[in-house]
Amino acid sequence: QQRGTLPIMARACVAGIFHGIGIHAKLYPVIYTISFMANFSRQQQERELISKSSKRQQRQQRIRKDGGWRYLLSEQMELDTSKSKNGMMTTFPWTDPMQIVVLGVFWVQRLFFTLSSVLFFVTSIGTVVILTYLAVHFHGQVALEEGLLYHFQRVDHRHNYSMYWYWIYLARGRAEVESLTATISQSSSIWGSIPLLPQVLLLGFSSLGIAPYDLSFALFCQTFAFVAFNKVITAQYFTWYLCLLPLCSDRVRWNSKRMYFALGALA
């Protein structure tokens, strides 16, 4: 069992270090953190489930047949067979609050009480903290402000392809014309948090609903959703998800009518 677990722990630590370097170099990879944690947790839990089974080969075949993580999820949560198919959760329990609470508790346990996911999280945070400290030590406070804090207060209505650009443009223009900078800034801060809701929902669903099964496709979906709903979109943002497309291009239906329509609308 230790031989099967140690490689996962080593991979989690190495991945956490590289993930921390990526966050320090470019802040947006922080959105992938939960996805990596969920994927490492799934790998460790499935191995432990197989190793602890008295009928190891039979359980392994059932896990592969029934979808791996979905079967593990159903077994751990002890779902009612009348509400599931073959003992698996088939849809998200939107109409069952208690099941949603159980699902939330389950994910907290899987993400923060599974050793591989915790190691990944700790090494990522530790790497970011160390690199940020070194940057501030050698370059001063400007490294913290321009490398990190700037992204949380950036508002740019020029060369911006975001769906919110016109709202940003009107807000800044009204502040300049009417000299109500304080009032506009306060209202803008309130309304500015609203566009974050779609991002949080989509990132949460892709992190917990896709990443455990297909990490590369989840990273592409997360990046695409993050860019599409971001308040600032410049030309470089399109390369963020296009560079991930080759990793999951076999999961895209290129010859479908919907794809042709989407490409035509984009053109």
PDB file of C-alpha atoms in Angstrom:
ATOM      1  CA  GLN A   1       0.000   0.000   0.000  1.00  0.00           C
ATOM      2  CA  GLN A   2       2.818   2.413   0.782  1.00  0.00           C
ATOM      3  CA  ARG A   3       4.484   1.666  -2.545  1.00  0.00           C
ATOM      4  CA  GLY A   4       1.261   2.603  -4.302  1.00  0.00           C
ATOM      5  CA  THR A   5       0.736   5.769  -2.261  1.00  0.00           C
ATOM      6  CA  LEU A   6       4.222   7.296  -2.172  1.00  0.00           C
ATOM      7  CA  PRO A   7       4.398   8.131  -5.906  1.00  0.00           C
ATOM      8  CA  ILE A   8       1.136  10.055  -5.599  1.00  0.00           C
ATOM      9  CA  MET A   9       2.512  12.048  -2.664  1.00  0.00           C
ATOM     10  CA  ALA A  10       5.717  12.801  -4.562  1.00  0.00           C
ATOM     11  CA  ARG A  11       3.788  13.893  -7.640  1.00  0.00           C
ATOM     12  CA  ALA A  12       1.561  16.088  -5.486  1.00  0.00           C
ATOM     13  CA  CYS A  13       4.559  17.880  -3.960  1.00  0.00           C
ATOM     14  CA  VAL A  14       6.331  18.394  -7.286  1.00  0.00           C
ATOM     15  CA  ALA A  15       3.116  19.569  -8.947  1.00  0.00           C
ATOM     16  CA  GLY A  16       2.475  21.941  -6.051  1.00  0.00           C
ATOM     17  CA  ILE A  17       5.903  23.529  -6.453  1.00  0.00           C
ATOM     18  CA  PHE A  18       5.429  24.083 -10.194  1.00  0.00           C
ATOM     19  CA  HIS A  19       1.887  25.324  -9.600  1.00  0.00           C
ATOM     20  CA  GLY A  20       3.194  27.856  -7.092  1.00  0.00           C
ATOM     21  CA  ILE A  21       5.810  29.039  -9.585  1.00  0.00           C
ATOM     22  CA  GLY A  22       3.063  29.456 -12.185  1.00  0.00           C
ATOM     23  CA  ILE A  23       0.910  31.508  -9.806  1.00  0.00           C
ATOM     24  CA  HIS A  24       3.851  33.729  -8.933  1.00  0.00           C
ATOM     25  CA  ALA A  25       4.705  34.299 -12.591  1.00  0.00           C
ATOM     26  CA  LYS A  26       1.111  34.772 -13.757  1.00  0.00           C
ATOM     27  CA  LEU A  27      -1.634  35.042 -11.158  1.00  0.00           C
ATOM     28  CA  TYR A  28      -4.512  33.440 -13.071  1.00  0.00           C
ATOM     29  CA  PRO A  29      -3.352  29.771 -12.656  1.00  0.00           C
ATOM     30  CA  VAL A  30      -4.663  30.042  -9.092  1.00  0.00           C
ATOM     31  CA  ILE A  31      -8.080  29.065 -10.524  1.00  0.00           C
ATOM     32  CA  TYR A  32      -6.713  25.557 -11.191  1.00  0.00           C
ATOM     33  CA  THR A  33      -5.885  24.831  -7.538  1.00  0.00           C
ATOM     34  CA  ILE A  34      -9.104  23.044  -6.595  1.00  0.00           C
ATOM     35  CA  SER A  35      -9.034  21.058  -9.849  1.00  0.00           C
ATOM     36  CA  PHE A  36      -5.589  19.671  -9.107  1.00  0.00           C
ATOM     37  CA  MET A  37      -6.591  18.925  -5.514  1.00  0.00           C
ATOM     38  CA  ALA A  38      -9.727  17.073  -6.636  1.00  0.00           C
ATOM     39  CA  ASN A  39      -7.783  15.048  -9.190  1.00  0.00           C
ATOM     40  CA  PHE A  40      -5.097  14.011  -6.697  1.00  0.00           C
ATOM     41  CA  SER A  41      -7.789  13.145  -4.164  1.00  0.00           C
ATOM     42  CA  ARG A  42      -9.609  10.988  -6.710  1.00  0.00           C
ATOM     43  CA  GLN A  43      -6.416   9.081  -7.550  1.00  0.00           C
ATOM     44  CA  GLN A  44      -5.585   8.389  -3.916  1.00  0.00           C
ATOM     45  CA  GLN A  45      -9.140   7.461  -2.927  1.00  0.00           C
ATOM     46  CA  GLU A  46      -9.557   5.020  -5.785  1.00  0.00           C
ATOM     47  CA  ARG A  47      -6.279   3.312  -4.951  1.00  0.00           C
ATOM     48  CA  GLU A  48      -7.217   3.020  -1.300  1.00  0.00           C
ATOM     49  CA  LEU A  49     -10.651   1.712  -2.220  1.00  0.00           C
ATOM     50  CA  ILE A  50      -9.128  -0.987  -4.427  1.00  0.00           C
ATOM     51  CA  SER A  51      -6.444  -1.988  -1.913  1.00  0.00           C
ATOM     52  CA  LYS A  52      -8.884  -2.255   1.005  1.00  0.00           C
ATOM     53  CA  SER A  53     -11.356  -4.411  -0.871  1.00  0.00           C
ATOM     54  CA  SER A  54     -11.421  -8.089  -0.065  1.00  0.00           C
ATOM     55  CA  LYS A  55     -12.325  -8.808  -3.667  1.00  0.00           C
ATOM     56  CA  ARG A  56      -9.690  -6.652  -5.247  1.00  0.00           C
ATOM     57  CA  GLN A  57     -10.015  -7.647  -8.878  1.00  0.00           C
ATOM     58  CA  GLN A  58     -13.819  -7.616  -8.820  1.00  0.00           C
ATOM     59  CA  ARG A  59     -13.909  -4.178  -7.211  1.00  0.00           C
ATOM     60  CA  GLN A  60     -11.344  -2.819  -9.663  1.00  0.00           C
ATOM     61  CA  GLN A  61     -13.399  -3.989 -12.624  1.00  0.00           C
ATOM     62  CA  ARG A  62     -16.542  -2.437 -11.161  1.00  0.00           C
ATOM     63  CA  ILE A  63     -14.795   0.868 -10.557  1.00  0.00           C
ATOM     64  CA  ARG A  64     -13.525   1.005 -14.133  1.00  0.00           C
ATOM     65  CA  LYS A  65     -16.883  -0.043 -15.513  1.00  0.00           C
ATOM     66  CA  ASP A  66     -19.018   2.345 -13.445  1.00  0.00           C
ATOM     67  CA  GLY A  67     -16.870   5.407 -13.894  1.00  0.00           C
ATOM     68  CA  GLY A  68     -14.356   5.344 -11.049  1.00  0.00           C
ATOM     69  CA  TRP A  69     -14.860   8.524  -9.078  1.00  0.00           C
ATOM     70  CA  ARG A  70     -18.632   8.526  -9.550  1.00  0.00           C
ATOM     71  CA  TYR A  71     -18.838   5.045  -8.066  1.00  0.00           C
ATOM     72  CA  LEU A  72     -16.576   6.074  -5.196  1.00  0.00           C
ATOM     73  CA  LEU A  73     -18.710   9.162  -4.611  1.00  0.00           C
ATOM     74  CA  SER A  74     -21.897   7.098  -4.464  1.00  0.00           C
ATOM     75  CA  GLU A  75     -20.380   4.465  -2.185  1.00  0.00           C
ATOM     76  CA  GLN A  76     -18.941   6.979   0.261  1.00  0.00           C
ATOM     77  CA  MET A  77     -22.153   8.995   0.439  1.00  0.00           C
ATOM     78  CA  GLU A  78     -24.363   5.895   0.676  1.00  0.00           C
ATOM     79  CA  LEU A  79     -26.893   7.199  -1.796  1.00  0.00           C
ATOM     80  CA  ASP A  80     -30.440   5.896  -1.896  1.00  0.00           C
ATOM     81  CA  THR A  81     -30.703   3.408  -4.770  1.00  0.00           C
ATOM     82  CA  SER A  82     -34.157   4.751  -5.634  1.00  0.00           C
ATOM     83  CA  LYS A  83     -32.612   8.117  -6.496  1.00  0.00           C
ATOM     84  CA  SER A  84     -29.635   6.779  -8.389  1.00  0.00           C
ATOM     85  CA  LYS A  85     -28.839   4.450 -11.233  1.00  0.00           C
ATOM     86  CA  ASN A  86     -26.667   1.422 -10.508  1.00  0.00           C
ATOM     87  CA  GLY A  87     -25.715   2.991  -7.172  1.00  0.00           C
ATOM     88  CA  MET A  88     -24.295   6.110  -8.825  1.00  0.00           C
ATOM     89  CA  MET A  89     -25.368   9.718  -8.653  1.00  0.00           C
ATOM     90  CA  THR A  90     -26.676  10.599 -12.110  1.00  0.00           C
ATOM     91  CA  THR A  91     -27.513  14.294 -11.686  1.00  0.00           C
ATOM     92  CA  PHE A  92     -26.693  17.052  -9.250  1.00  0.00           C
ATOM     93  CA  PRO A  93     -29.286  17.036  -6.403  1.00  0.00           C
ATOM     94  CA  TRP A  94     -30.581  20.572  -6.960  1.00  0.00           C
ATOM     95  CA  THR A  95     -33.972  19.811  -5.343  1.00  0.00           C
ATOM     96  CA  ASP A  96     -32.578  17.959  -2.329  1.00  0.00           C
ATOM     97  CA  PRO A  97     -30.951  20.396   0.144  1.00  0.00           C
ATOM     98  CA  MET A  98     -29.860  17.639   2.506  1.00  0.00           C
ATOM     99  CA  GLN A  99     -28.091  15.805  -0.288  1.00  0.00           C
ATOM    100  CA  ILE A 100     -26.341  19.025  -1.287  1.00  0.00           C
ATOM    101  CA  VAL A 101     -25.119  19.450   2.303  1.00  0.00           C
ATOM    102  CA  VAL A 102     -23.868  15.850   2.336  1.00  0.00           C
ATOM    103  CA  LEU A 103     -22.159  16.439  -0.998  1.00  0.00           C
ATOM    104  CA  GLY A 104     -20.513  19.596   0.347  1.00  0.00           C
ATOM    105  CA  VAL A 105     -19.249  17.776   3.438  1.00  0.00           C
ATOM    106  CA  PHE A 106     -17.970  14.987   1.226  1.00  0.00           C
ATOM    107  CA  TRP A 107     -15.964  17.372  -0.939  1.00  0.00           C
ATOM    108  CA  VAL A 108     -14.509  19.148   2.084  1.00  0.00           C
ATOM    109  CA  GLN A 109     -13.332  15.783   3.377  1.00  0.00           C
ATOM    110  CA  ARG A 110     -11.931  14.755   0.015  1.00  0.00           C
ATOM    111  CA  LEU A 111     -10.097  18.028  -0.628  1.00  0.00           C
ATOM    112  CA  PHE A 112      -8.764  18.890   2.826  1.00  0.00           C
ATOM    113  CA  PHE A 113      -8.506  15.495   4.526  1.00  0.00           C
ATOM    114  CA  THR A 114      -6.808  13.561   1.730  1.00  0.00           C
ATOM    115  CA  LEU A 115      -3.051  13.655   2.135  1.00  0.00           C
ATOM    116  CA  SER A 116      -2.155  14.087  -1.536  1.00  0.00           C
ATOM    117  CA  SER A 117      -4.476  17.057  -2.058  1.00  0.00           C
ATOM    118  CA  VAL A 118      -3.321  18.684   1.202  1.00  0.00           C
ATOM    119  CA  LEU A 119       0.330  18.264   0.209  1.00  0.00           C
ATOM    120  CA  PHE A 120      -0.366  19.861  -3.149  1.00  0.00           C
ATOM    121  CA  PHE A 121      -2.146  22.787  -1.508  1.00  0.00           C
ATOM    122  CA  VAL A 122       0.542  23.357   1.142  1.00  0.00           C
ATOM    123  CA  THR A 123       3.442  23.163  -1.314  1.00  0.00           C
ATOM    124  CA  SER A 124       1.661  25.534  -3.716  1.00  0.00           C
ATOM    125  CA  ILE A 125       0.976  28.134  -1.038  1.00  0.00           C
ATOM    126  CA  GLY A 126       4.460  27.735   0.402  1.00  0.00           C
ATOM    127  CA  THR A 127       6.097  28.235  -2.996  1.00  0.00           C
ATOM    128  CA  VAL A 128       4.040  31.370  -3.681  1.00  0.00           C
ATOM    129  CA  VAL A 129       4.849  32.826  -0.265  1.00  0.00           C
ATOM    130  CA  ILE A 130       8.581  32.153  -0.604  1.00  0.00           C
ATOM    131  CA  LEU A 131       8.827  33.581  -4.117  1.00  0.00           C
ATOM    132  CA  THR A 132       6.752  36.638  -3.193  1.00  0.00           C
ATOM    133  CA  TYR A 133       8.928  37.272  -0.157  1.00  0.00           C
ATOM    134  CA  LEU A 134      12.076  37.046  -2.268  1.00  0.00           C
ATOM    135  CA  ALA A 135      10.603  39.397  -4.877  1.00  0.00           C
ATOM    136  CA  VAL A 136       9.679  41.988  -2.240  1.00  0.00           C
ATOM    137  CA  HIS A 137      13.052  41.559  -0.554  1.00  0.00           C
ATOM    138  CA  PHE A 138      15.040  42.262  -3.726  1.00  0.00           C
ATOM    139  CA  HIS A 139      12.705  44.673  -5.540  1.00  0.00           C
ATOM    140  CA  GLY A 140      10.760  46.361  -2.752  1.00  0.00           C
ATOM    141  CA  GLN A 141       7.053  47.016  -2.244  1.00  0.00           C
ATOM    142  CA  VAL A 142       6.549  47.725  -5.940  1.00  0.00           C
ATOM    143  CA  ALA A 143       6.929  44.006  -6.670  1.00  0.00           C
ATOM    144  CA  LEU A 144       3.950  43.207  -4.427  1.00  0.00           C
ATOM    145  CA  GLU A 145       1.799  46.028  -5.763  1.00  0.00           C
ATOM    146  CA  GLU A 146       2.416  45.496  -9.471  1.00  0.00           C
ATOM    147  CA  GLY A 147       2.720  41.724  -9.363  1.00  0.00           C
ATOM    148  CA  LEU A 148      -0.245  40.899  -7.121  1.00  0.00           C
ATOM    149  CA  LEU A 149      -2.369  43.746  -5.746  1.00  0.00           C
ATOM    150  CA  TYR A 150      -2.714  45.444  -9.139  1.00  0.00           C
ATOM    151  CA  HIS A 151      -4.857  42.592 -10.489  1.00  0.00           C
ATOM    152  CA  PHE A 152      -7.535  43.056  -7.816  1.00  0.00           C
ATOM    153  CA  GLN A 153      -8.129  46.728  -8.607  1.00  0.00           C
ATOM    154  CA  ARG A 154      -7.499  46.816 -12.343  1.00  0.00           C
ATOM    155  CA  VAL A 155     -10.282  48.506 -14.332  1.00  0.00           C
ATOM    156  CA  ASP A 156      -9.560  49.100 -18.011  1.00  0.00           C
ATOM    157  CA  HIS A 157     -12.136  50.094 -20.619  1.00  0.00           C
ATOM    158  CA  ARG A 158      -9.645  50.404 -23.468  1.00  0.00           C
ATOM    159  CA  HIS A 159      -8.517  47.502 -25.709  1.00  0.00           C
ATOM    160  CA  ASN A 160     -11.018  45.493 -23.695  1.00  0.00           C
ATOM    161  CA  TYR A 161     -13.129  42.740 -25.305  1.00  0.00           C
ATOM    162  CA  SER A 162     -15.083  42.028 -22.138  1.00  0.00           C
ATOM    163  CA  MET A 163     -18.879  42.099 -22.105  1.00  0.00           C
ATOM    164  CA  TYR A 164     -18.617  44.562 -19.207  1.00  0.00           C
ATOM    165  CA  TRP A 165     -16.419  47.115 -20.997  1.00  0.00           C
ATOM    166  CA  TYR A 166     -19.246  49.572 -21.716  1.00  0.00           C
ATOM    167  CA  TRP A 167     -20.385  49.562 -18.098  1.00  0.00           C
ATOM    168  CA  ILE A 168     -16.786  50.284 -17.025  1.00  0.00           C
ATOM    169  CA  TYR A 169     -16.535  53.029 -19.635  1.00  0.00           C
ATOM    170  CA  LEU A 170     -19.743  54.767 -18.452  1.00  0.00           C
ATOM    171  CA  ALA A 171     -18.790  54.466 -14.782  1.00  0.00           C
ATOM    172  CA  ARG A 172     -15.415  56.107 -15.304  1.00  0.00           C
ATOM    173  CA  GLY A 173     -16.851  58.792 -17.581  1.00  0.00           C
ATOM    174  CA  ARG A 174     -19.577  59.694 -15.083  1.00  0.00           C
ATOM    175  CA  ALA A 175     -17.000  59.962 -12.315  1.00  0.00           C
ATOM    176  CA  GLU A 176     -14.907  62.385 -14.333  1.00  0.00           C
ATOM    177  CA  VAL A 177     -17.792  64.537 -15.596  1.00  0.00           C
ATOM    178  CA  GLU A 178     -19.831  64.796 -12.401  1.00  0.00           C
ATOM    179  CA  SER A 179     -16.820  64.774 -10.054  1.00  0.00           C
ATOM    180  CA  LEU A 180     -18.413  62.051  -7.925  1.00  0.00           C
ATOM    181  CA  THR A 181     -15.407  59.836  -7.776  1.00  0.00           C
ATOM    182  CA  ALA A 182     -16.048  58.622  -4.242  1.00  0.00           C
ATOM    183  CA  THR A 183     -19.690  57.769  -4.862  1.00  0.00           C
ATOM    184  CA  ILE A 184     -19.034  56.091  -8.153  1.00  0.00           C
ATOM    185  CA  SER A 185     -16.119  54.156  -6.741  1.00  0.00           C
ATOM    186  CA  GLN A 186     -18.272  52.857  -3.903  1.00  0.00           C
ATOM    187  CA  SER A 187     -21.112  51.820  -6.189  1.00  0.00           C
ATOM    188  CA  SER A 188     -18.672  50.364  -8.702  1.00  0.00           C
ATOM    189  CA  SER A 189     -17.102  48.236  -6.010  1.00  0.00           C
ATOM    190  CA  ILE A 190     -20.522  46.816  -5.143  1.00  0.00           C
ATOM    191  CA  TRP A 191     -21.601  46.186  -8.713  1.00  0.00           C
ATOM    192  CA  GLY A 192     -18.099  45.080  -9.622  1.00  0.00           C
ATOM    193  CA  SER A 193     -18.425  42.010  -7.427  1.00  0.00           C
ATOM    194  CA  ILE A 194     -21.542  40.796  -9.259  1.00  0.00           C
ATOM    195  CA  PRO A 195     -19.646  39.603 -12.372  1.00  0.00           C
ATOM    196  CA  LEU A 196     -17.604  37.374 -10.075  1.00  0.00           C
ATOM    197  CA  LEU A 197     -20.620  35.161  -9.324  1.00  0.00           C
ATOM    198  CA  PRO A 198     -20.776  33.429 -12.740  1.00  0.00           C
ATOM    199  CA  GLN A 199     -17.029  32.875 -12.585  1.00  0.00           C
ATOM    200  CA  VAL A 200     -17.222  31.304  -9.131  1.00  0.00           C
ATOM    201  CA  LEU A 201     -20.111  29.014 -10.088  1.00  0.00           C
ATOM    202  CA  LEU A 202     -18.532  27.842 -13.342  1.00  0.00           C
ATOM    203  CA  LEU A 203     -15.100  27.370 -11.803  1.00  0.00           C
ATOM    204  CA  GLY A 204     -16.584  25.451  -8.878  1.00  0.00           C
ATOM    205  CA  PHE A 205     -18.604  23.138 -11.105  1.00  0.00           C
ATOM    206  CA  SER A 206     -15.697  22.431 -13.453  1.00  0.00           C
ATOM    207  CA  SER A 207     -13.302  21.884 -10.539  1.00  0.00           C
ATOM    208  CA  LEU A 208     -15.501  19.366  -8.732  1.00  0.00           C
ATOM    209  CA  GLY A 209     -17.570  17.992 -11.601  1.00  0.00           C
ATOM    210  CA  ILE A 210     -15.027  17.611 -14.419  1.00  0.00           C
ATOM    211  CA  ALA A 211     -11.496  17.757 -13.025  1.00  0.00           C
ATOM    212  CA  PRO A 212     -11.653  14.439 -11.088  1.00  0.00           C
ATOM    213  CA  TYR A 213     -12.473  12.595 -14.326  1.00  0.00           C
ATOM    214  CA  ASP A 214     -10.672  14.626 -16.998  1.00  0.00           C
ATOM    215  CA  LEU A 215      -8.127  17.152 -15.731  1.00  0.00           C
ATOM    216  CA  SER A 216      -6.948  18.540 -19.068  1.00  0.00           C
ATOM    217  CA  PHE A 217     -10.492  19.174 -20.305  1.00  0.00           C
ATOM    218  CA  ALA A 218     -11.387  20.782 -16.973  1.00  0.00           C
ATOM    219  CA  LEU A 219      -8.424  23.161 -17.213  1.00  0.00           C
ATOM    220  CA  PHE A 220      -9.505  24.201 -20.699  1.00  0.00           C
ATOM    221  CA  CYS A 221     -13.126  24.762 -19.608  1.00  0.00           C
ATOM    222  CA  GLN A 222     -12.049  26.720 -16.558  1.00  0.00           C
ATOM    223  CA  THR A 223      -9.742  28.978 -18.531  1.00  0.00           C
ATOM    224  CA  PHE A 224     -12.345  29.584 -21.228  1.00  0.00           C
ATOM    225  CA  ALA A 225     -15.041  30.411 -18.657  1.00  0.00           C
ATOM    226  CA  PHE A 226     -12.677  32.615 -16.657  1.00  0.00           C
ATOM    227  CA  VAL A 227     -11.705  34.621 -19.745  1.00  0.00           C
ATOM    228  CA  ALA A 228     -15.254  34.855 -21.113  1.00  0.00           C
ATOM    229  CA  PHE A 229     -16.697  36.257 -17.856  1.00  0.00           C
ATOM    230  CA  ASN A 230     -13.721  38.389 -16.843  1.00  0.00           C
ATOM    231  CA  LYS A 231     -14.092  42.162 -16.521  1.00  0.00           C
ATOM    232  CA  VAL A 232     -10.900  42.737 -18.498  1.00  0.00           C
ATOM    233  CA  ILE A 233     -10.104  40.814 -21.690  1.00  0.00           C
ATOM    234  CA  THR A 234      -7.177  41.765 -23.884  1.00  0.00           C
ATOM    235  CA  ALA A 235      -5.805  39.988 -26.948  1.00  0.00           C
ATOM    236  CA  GLN A 236      -3.340  37.903 -24.941  1.00  0.00           C
ATOM    237  CA  TYR A 237      -6.167  36.341 -22.916  1.00  0.00           C
ATOM    238  CA  PHE A 238      -7.245  34.210 -25.880  1.00  0.00           C
ATOM    239  CA  THR A 239      -3.920  32.391 -25.846  1.00  0.00           C
ATOM    240  CA  TRP A 240      -4.562  31.268 -22.271  1.00  0.00           C
ATOM    241  CA  TYR A 241      -7.129  28.652 -23.299  1.00  0.00           C
ATOM    242  CA  LEU A 242      -6.025  28.098 -26.909  1.00  0.00           C
ATOM    243  CA  CYS A 243      -2.717  26.669 -25.677  1.00  0.00           C
ATOM    244  CA  LEU A 244      -4.694  24.085 -23.667  1.00  0.00           C
ATOM    245  CA  LEU A 245      -6.915  23.042 -26.560  1.00  0.00           C
ATOM    246  CA  PRO A 246      -4.478  20.449 -28.022  1.00  0.00           C
ATOM    247  CA  LEU A 247      -4.579  18.569 -24.698  1.00  0.00           C
ATOM    248  CA  CYS A 248      -8.313  17.940 -25.022  1.00  0.00           C
ATOM    249  CA  SER A 249      -9.041  18.358 -28.743  1.00  0.00           C
ATOM    250  CA  ASP A 250     -10.177  14.735 -29.010  1.00  0.00           C
ATOM    251  CA  ARG A 251     -13.091  15.525 -26.660  1.00  0.00           C
ATOM    252  CA  VAL A 252     -14.403  18.310 -28.925  1.00  0.00           C
ATOM    253  CA  ARG A 253     -16.918  17.516 -31.669  1.00  0.00           C
ATOM    254  CA  TRP A 254     -15.353  19.523 -34.465  1.00  0.00           C
ATOM    255  CA  ASN A 255     -17.723  18.256 -37.183  1.00  0.00           C
ATOM    256  CA  SER A 256     -20.961  19.086 -35.360  1.00  0.00           C
ATOM    257  CA  LYS A 257     -23.443  21.706 -36.530  1.00  0.00           C
ATOM    258  CA  ARG A 258     -23.124  23.504 -33.222  1.00  0.00           C
ATOM    259  CA  MET A 259     -19.373  23.885 -33.781  1.00  0.00           C
ATOM    260  CA  TYR A 260     -19.899  25.290 -37.275  1.00  0.00           C
ATOM    261  CA  PHE A 261     -22.441  27.741 -35.943  1.00  0.00           C
ATOM    262  CA  ALA A 262     -20.165  28.835 -33.096  1.00  0.00           C
ATOM    263  CA  LEU A 263     -17.196  29.345 -35.430  1.00  0.00           C
ATOM    264  CA  GLY A 264     -19.395  31.305 -37.848  1.00  0.00           C
ATOM    265  CA  ALA A 265     -20.710  33.530 -35.065  1.00  0.00           C
ATOM    266  CA  LEU A 266     -17.174  34.107 -33.807  1.00  0.00           C
ATOM    267  CA  ALA A 267     -15.979  35.071 -37.294  1.00  0.00           C
TER     268      ALA A 267
END
